[in-house]
Short mmCIF file of C-alpha atoms (C1' of nucleotides) in Angstrom, two decimals:
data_model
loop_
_atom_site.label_atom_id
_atom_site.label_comp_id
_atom_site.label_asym_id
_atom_site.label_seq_id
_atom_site.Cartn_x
_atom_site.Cartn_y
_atom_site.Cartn_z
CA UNK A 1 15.98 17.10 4.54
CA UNK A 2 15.55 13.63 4.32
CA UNK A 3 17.36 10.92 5.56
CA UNK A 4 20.14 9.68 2.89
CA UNK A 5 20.52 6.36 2.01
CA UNK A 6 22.49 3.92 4.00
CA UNK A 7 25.19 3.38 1.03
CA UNK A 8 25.55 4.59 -2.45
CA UNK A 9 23.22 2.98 -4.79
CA UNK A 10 25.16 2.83 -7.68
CA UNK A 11 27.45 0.14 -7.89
CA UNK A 12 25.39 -1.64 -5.22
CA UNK A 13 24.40 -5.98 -6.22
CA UNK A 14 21.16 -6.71 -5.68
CA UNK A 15 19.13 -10.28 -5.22
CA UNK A 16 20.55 -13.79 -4.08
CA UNK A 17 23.46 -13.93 -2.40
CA UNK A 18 26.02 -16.20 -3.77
CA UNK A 19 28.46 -18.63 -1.82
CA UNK A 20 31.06 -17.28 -2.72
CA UNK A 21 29.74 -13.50 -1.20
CA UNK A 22 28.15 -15.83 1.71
CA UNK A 23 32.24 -16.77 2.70
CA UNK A 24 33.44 -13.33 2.22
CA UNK A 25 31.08 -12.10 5.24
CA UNK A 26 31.00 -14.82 7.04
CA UNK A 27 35.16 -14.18 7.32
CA UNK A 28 34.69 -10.64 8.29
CA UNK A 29 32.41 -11.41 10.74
CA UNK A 30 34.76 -13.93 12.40
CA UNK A 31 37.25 -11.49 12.38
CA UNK A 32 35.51 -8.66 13.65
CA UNK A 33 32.38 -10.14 15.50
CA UNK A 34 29.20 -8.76 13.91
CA UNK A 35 28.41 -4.91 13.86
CA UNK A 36 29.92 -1.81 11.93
CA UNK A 37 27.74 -3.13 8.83
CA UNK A 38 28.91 -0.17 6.73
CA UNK A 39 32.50 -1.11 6.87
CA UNK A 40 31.71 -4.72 5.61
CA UNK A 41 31.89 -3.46 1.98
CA UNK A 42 34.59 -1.01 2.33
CA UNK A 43 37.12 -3.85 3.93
CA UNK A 44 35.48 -6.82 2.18
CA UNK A 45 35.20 -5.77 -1.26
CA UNK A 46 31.65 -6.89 -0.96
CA UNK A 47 29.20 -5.44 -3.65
CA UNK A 48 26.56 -5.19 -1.56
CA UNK A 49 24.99 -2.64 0.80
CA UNK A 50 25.95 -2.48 4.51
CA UNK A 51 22.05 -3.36 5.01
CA UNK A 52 21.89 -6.05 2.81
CA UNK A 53 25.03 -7.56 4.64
CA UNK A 54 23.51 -7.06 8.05
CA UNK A 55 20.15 -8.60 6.93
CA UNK A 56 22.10 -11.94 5.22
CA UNK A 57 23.94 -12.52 8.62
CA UNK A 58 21.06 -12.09 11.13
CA UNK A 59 18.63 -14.25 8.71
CA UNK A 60 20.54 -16.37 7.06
CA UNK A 61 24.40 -17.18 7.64
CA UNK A 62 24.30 -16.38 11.83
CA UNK A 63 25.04 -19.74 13.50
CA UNK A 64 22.43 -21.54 15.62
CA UNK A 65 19.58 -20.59 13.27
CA UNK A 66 16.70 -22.97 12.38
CA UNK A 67 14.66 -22.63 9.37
CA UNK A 68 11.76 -24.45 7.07
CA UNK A 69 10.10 -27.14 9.48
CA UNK A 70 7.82 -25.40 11.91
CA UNK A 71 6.27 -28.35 14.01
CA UNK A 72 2.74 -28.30 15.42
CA UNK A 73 3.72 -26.58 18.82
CA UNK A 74 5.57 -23.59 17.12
CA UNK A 75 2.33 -23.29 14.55
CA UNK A 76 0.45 -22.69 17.51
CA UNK A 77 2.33 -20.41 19.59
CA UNK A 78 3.08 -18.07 16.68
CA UNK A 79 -1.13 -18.23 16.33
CA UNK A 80 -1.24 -17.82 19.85
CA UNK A 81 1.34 -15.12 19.74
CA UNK A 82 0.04 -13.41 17.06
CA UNK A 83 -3.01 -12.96 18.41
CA UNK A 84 -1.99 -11.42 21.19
CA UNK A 85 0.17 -8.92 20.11
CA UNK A 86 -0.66 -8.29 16.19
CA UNK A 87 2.28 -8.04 13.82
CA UNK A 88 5.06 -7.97 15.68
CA UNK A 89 7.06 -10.39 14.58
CA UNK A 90 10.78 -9.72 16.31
CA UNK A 91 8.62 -9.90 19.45
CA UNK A 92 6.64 -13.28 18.39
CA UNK A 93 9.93 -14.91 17.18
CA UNK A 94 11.79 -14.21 20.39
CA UNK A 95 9.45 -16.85 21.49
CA UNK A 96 10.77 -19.41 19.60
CA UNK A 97 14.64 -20.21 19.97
CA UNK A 98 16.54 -20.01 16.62
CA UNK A 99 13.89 -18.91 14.76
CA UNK A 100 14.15 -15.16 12.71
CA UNK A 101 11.31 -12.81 12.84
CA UNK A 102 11.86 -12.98 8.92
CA UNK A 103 11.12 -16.72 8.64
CA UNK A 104 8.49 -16.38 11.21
CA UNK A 105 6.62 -13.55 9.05
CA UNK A 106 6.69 -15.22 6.14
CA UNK A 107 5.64 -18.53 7.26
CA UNK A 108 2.67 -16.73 8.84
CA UNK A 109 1.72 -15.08 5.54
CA UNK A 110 2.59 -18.42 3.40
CA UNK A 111 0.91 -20.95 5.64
CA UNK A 112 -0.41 -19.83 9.39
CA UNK A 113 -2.97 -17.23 7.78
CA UNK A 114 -4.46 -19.33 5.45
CA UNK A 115 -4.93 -22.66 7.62
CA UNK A 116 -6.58 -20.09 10.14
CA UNK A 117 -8.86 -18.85 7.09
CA UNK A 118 -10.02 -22.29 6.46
CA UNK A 119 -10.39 -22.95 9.88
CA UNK A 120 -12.90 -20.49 10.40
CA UNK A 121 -14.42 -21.16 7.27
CA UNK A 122 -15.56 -24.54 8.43
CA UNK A 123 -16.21 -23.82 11.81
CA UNK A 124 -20.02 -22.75 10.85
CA UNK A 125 -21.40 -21.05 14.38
CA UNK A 126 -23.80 -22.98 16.00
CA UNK A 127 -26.75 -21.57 17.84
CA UNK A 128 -25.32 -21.78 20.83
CA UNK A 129 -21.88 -19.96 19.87
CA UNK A 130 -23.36 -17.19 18.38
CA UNK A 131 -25.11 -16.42 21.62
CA UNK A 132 -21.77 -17.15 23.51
CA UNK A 133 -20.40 -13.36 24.12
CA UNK A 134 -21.23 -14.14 28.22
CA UNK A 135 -18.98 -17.30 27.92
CA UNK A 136 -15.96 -15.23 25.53
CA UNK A 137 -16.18 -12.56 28.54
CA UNK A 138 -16.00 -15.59 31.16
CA UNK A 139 -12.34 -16.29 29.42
CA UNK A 140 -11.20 -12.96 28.94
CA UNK A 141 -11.44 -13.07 32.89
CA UNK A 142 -10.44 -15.95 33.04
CA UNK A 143 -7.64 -15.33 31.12
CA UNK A 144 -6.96 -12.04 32.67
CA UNK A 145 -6.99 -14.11 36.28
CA UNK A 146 -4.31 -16.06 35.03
CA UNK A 147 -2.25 -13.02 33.85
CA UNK A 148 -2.47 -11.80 37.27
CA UNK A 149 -1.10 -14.78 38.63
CA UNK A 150 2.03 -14.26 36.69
CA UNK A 151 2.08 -11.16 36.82
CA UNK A 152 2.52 -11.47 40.51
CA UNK A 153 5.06 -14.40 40.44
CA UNK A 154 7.26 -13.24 37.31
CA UNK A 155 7.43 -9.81 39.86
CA UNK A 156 8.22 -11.61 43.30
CA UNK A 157 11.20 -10.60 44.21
CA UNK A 158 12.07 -14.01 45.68
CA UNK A 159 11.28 -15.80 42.59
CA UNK A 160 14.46 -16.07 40.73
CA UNK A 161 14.22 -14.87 37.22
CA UNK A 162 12.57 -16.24 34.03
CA UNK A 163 14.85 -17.40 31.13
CA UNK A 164 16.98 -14.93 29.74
CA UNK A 165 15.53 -14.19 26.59
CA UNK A 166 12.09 -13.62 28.79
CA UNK A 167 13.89 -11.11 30.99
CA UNK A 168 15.20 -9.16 27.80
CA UNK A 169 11.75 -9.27 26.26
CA UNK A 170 10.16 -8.21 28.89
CA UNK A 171 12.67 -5.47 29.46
CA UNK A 172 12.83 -4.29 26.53
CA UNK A 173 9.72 -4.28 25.19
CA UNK A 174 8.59 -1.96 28.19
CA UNK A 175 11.57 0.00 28.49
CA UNK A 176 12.21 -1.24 32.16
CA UNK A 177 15.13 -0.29 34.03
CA UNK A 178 16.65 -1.19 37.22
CA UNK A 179 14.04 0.51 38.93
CA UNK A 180 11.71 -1.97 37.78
CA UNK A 181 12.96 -4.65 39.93
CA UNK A 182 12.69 -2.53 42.92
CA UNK A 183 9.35 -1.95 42.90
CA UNK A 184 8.45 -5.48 41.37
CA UNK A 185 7.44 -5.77 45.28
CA UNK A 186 4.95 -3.16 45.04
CA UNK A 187 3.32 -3.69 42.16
CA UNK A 188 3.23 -7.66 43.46
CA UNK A 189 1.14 -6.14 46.45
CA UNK A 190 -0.89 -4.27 44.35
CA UNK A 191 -1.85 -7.08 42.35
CA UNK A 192 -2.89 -8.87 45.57
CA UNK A 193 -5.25 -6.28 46.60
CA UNK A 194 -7.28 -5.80 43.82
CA UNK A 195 -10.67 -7.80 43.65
CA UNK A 196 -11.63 -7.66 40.10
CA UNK A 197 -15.59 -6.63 40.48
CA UNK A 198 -17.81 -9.51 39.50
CA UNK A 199 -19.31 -9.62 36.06
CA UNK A 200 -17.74 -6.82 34.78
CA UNK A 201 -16.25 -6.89 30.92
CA UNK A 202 -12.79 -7.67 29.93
CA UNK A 203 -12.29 -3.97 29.24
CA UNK A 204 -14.25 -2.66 32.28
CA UNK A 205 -11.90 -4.93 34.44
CA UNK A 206 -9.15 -3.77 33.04
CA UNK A 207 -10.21 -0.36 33.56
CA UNK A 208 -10.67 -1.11 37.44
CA UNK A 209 -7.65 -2.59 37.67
CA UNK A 210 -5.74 0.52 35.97
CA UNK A 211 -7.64 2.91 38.19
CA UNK A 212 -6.70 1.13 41.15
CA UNK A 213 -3.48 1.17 40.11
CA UNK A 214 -3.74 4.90 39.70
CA UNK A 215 -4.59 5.25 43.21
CA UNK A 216 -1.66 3.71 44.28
CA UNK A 217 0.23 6.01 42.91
CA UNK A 218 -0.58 8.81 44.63
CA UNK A 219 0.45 6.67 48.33
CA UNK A 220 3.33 7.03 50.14
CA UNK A 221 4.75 3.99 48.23
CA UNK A 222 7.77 3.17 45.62
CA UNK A 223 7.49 4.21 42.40
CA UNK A 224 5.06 2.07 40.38
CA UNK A 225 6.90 0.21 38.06
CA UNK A 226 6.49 -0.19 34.24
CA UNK A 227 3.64 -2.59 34.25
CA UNK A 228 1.34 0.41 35.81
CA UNK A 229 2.61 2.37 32.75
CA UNK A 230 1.40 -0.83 30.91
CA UNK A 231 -2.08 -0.41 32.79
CA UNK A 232 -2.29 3.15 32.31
CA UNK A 233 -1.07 3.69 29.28
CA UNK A 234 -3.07 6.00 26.92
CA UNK A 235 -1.69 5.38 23.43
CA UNK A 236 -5.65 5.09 21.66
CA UNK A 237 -5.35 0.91 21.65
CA UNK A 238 -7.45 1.16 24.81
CA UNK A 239 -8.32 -2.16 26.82
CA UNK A 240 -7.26 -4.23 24.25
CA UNK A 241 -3.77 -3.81 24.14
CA UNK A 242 -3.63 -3.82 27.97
CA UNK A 243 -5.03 -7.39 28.12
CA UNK A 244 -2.91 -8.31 25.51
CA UNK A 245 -0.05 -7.03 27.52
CA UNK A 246 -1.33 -9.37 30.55
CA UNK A 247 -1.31 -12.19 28.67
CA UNK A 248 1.77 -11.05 26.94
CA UNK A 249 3.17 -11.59 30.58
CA UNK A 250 1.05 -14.69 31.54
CA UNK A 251 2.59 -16.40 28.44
CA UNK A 252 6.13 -15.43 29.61
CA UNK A 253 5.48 -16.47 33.50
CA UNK A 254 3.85 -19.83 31.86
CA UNK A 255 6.36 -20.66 29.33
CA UNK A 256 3.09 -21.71 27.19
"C1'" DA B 1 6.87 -29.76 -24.65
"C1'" DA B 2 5.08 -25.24 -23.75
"C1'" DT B 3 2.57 -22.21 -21.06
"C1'" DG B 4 0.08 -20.29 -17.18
"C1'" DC B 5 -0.51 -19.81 -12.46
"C1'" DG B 6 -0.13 -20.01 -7.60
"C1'" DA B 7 2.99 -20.82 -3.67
"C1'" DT B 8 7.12 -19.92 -1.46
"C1'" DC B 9 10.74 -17.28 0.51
"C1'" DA B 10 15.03 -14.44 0.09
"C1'" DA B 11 15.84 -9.90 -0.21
"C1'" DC B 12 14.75 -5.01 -0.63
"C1'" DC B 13 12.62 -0.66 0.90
"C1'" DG B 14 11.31 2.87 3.89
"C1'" DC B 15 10.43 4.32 8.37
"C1'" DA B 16 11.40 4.90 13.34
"C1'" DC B 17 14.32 5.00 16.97
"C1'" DA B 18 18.99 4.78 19.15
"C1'" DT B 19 23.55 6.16 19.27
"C1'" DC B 20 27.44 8.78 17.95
"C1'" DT B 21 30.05 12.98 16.81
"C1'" DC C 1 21.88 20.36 20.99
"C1'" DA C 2 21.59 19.12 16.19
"C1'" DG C 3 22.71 16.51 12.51
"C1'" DA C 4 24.78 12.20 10.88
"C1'" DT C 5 24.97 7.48 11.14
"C1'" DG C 6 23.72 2.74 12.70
"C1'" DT C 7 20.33 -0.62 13.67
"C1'" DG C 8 15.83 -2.87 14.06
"C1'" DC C 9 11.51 -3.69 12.25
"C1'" DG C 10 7.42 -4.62 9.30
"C1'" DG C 11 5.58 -4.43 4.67
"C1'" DT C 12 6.30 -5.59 0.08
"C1'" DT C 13 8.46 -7.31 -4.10
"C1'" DG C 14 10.22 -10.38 -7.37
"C1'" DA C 15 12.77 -14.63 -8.69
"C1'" DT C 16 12.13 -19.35 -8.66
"C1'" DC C 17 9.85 -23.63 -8.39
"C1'" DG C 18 6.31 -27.16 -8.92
"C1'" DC C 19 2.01 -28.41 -10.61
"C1'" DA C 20 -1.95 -28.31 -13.75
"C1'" DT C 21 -3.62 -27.74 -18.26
#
DNA sequence: AATGCGATCAACCGCACATCT
DNA sequence: CAGATGTGCGGTTGATCGCAT
């Protein structure tokens, strides 16, 4: 059996919301704080489907949002960003304050992905950057060196927390719980003691690093937290979305 | 002035997961 | 515990607009 739809489709308006609809939710809302989408229509009188209602107040008519106007620092973190960690565009625009993961996804498609199309295209390779793969590892490290470094203060337990839209991110995006604090400690040790062997890959050293996290485990110690479960996980996207996950970390630690 | 075409973006759709009953 | 319902998310569509011909 499949899943029925969230509201009965007949009787249902569909395309641009009008003002007049626009002051209708934005009433209810005020009244009863946003939520309970599928009552909306039912106590507003509202044509519209409790998804469509839900979608026009977290895109469009919730205050605080920004839209149109990207400047050159947001173009670059959501480049950055999605870069890093692909299509996920909830997770790139909780980067950027006041901006939707809707307007965020559709200024990538619009504009981002075609400037970075014509970027490349006129970046010809030179000789020298086409025999470069020893100098791309030398930043992965690099890069990965600098995760580590935030990995291990965004986990001190003495450093007081990141902002609190970092701290949610983080959270949720790795399904952390309280115990994740507690053994931020350990995990902030463990990060201490590994020596990332010397010209190794990106993937190989990420590959050390998760099996010496593995050996940890098996210690008398805390429970390793969620960013061994990070290391270790074994979901087919293999070293690549571990580093990402560093740097996913590094760029919270960092602020960018 | 009429038409075609590409760019833009608001909104819809379907799926996955969480929460409720 | 299972099914129903709510919510979040990413992909896609289609209406609209501006510009070129």
């Amino acid at each position: 059996m499949g899943r029925p739809p969230c509201c009965a489709k007949e009787g249902v308006k569909k395309g641009p919301w009008t003002p007049e609809e626009d002051l209708v939710l934005v009433s209810f809302v005020q009244e009863n704080g946003p939520g309970n989408w599928r009552a909306v229509p039912a106590k507003t009188g509202l044509m519209r489907c409790s998804k469509s209602c839900r979608l026009r107040w977290t895109n469009y008519l919730r205050p605080g949002i920004r839209r149109g106007g990207f400047s050159e620092q947001e173009d670059r973190l959501i480049v950055h960003l999605q870069a890093l960690l692909g299509n996920r565009w909830a997770a790139i625009a909780s980067y950027l304050p006041d901006r939707t993961d809707n307007d965020v996804k559709n200024y990538w498609n619009t504009h981002l992905k075609k400037k970075l199309l014509l970027l490349e295209h006129n970046q010809t390779p030179s000789p020298s950057q086409s025999s470069t793969k020893g100098k791309w590892e030398l930043r992965l490290q690099t890069d990965i060196d600098l995760a580590r470094r935030a990995l291990r203060e965004a986990l001190s337990v003495d450093r007081p927390c990141p902002s609190p839209a970092t701290t949610t991110t983080m959270i949720t995006s790795t399904a952390m719980t309280s115990s994740y604090v507690l053994s931020a400690k350990n995990v902030s040790m463990m990060l201490d003691q590994w020596a990332p062997p010397s010209g190794s890959s990106s993937s190989e050293l990420l590959t050390d690093f998760a099996s010496h996290a593995s050996a940890h485990k098996n210690k008398d110690e805390a429970p390793l937290s969620a960013i061994e479960s990070w290391l270790l996980c074994d979901d087919g996207a293999g070293a690549g979305e571990q580093h990402h996950q560093l740097l996913d970390a590094a760029l919270h630690s960092f602020a960018f």
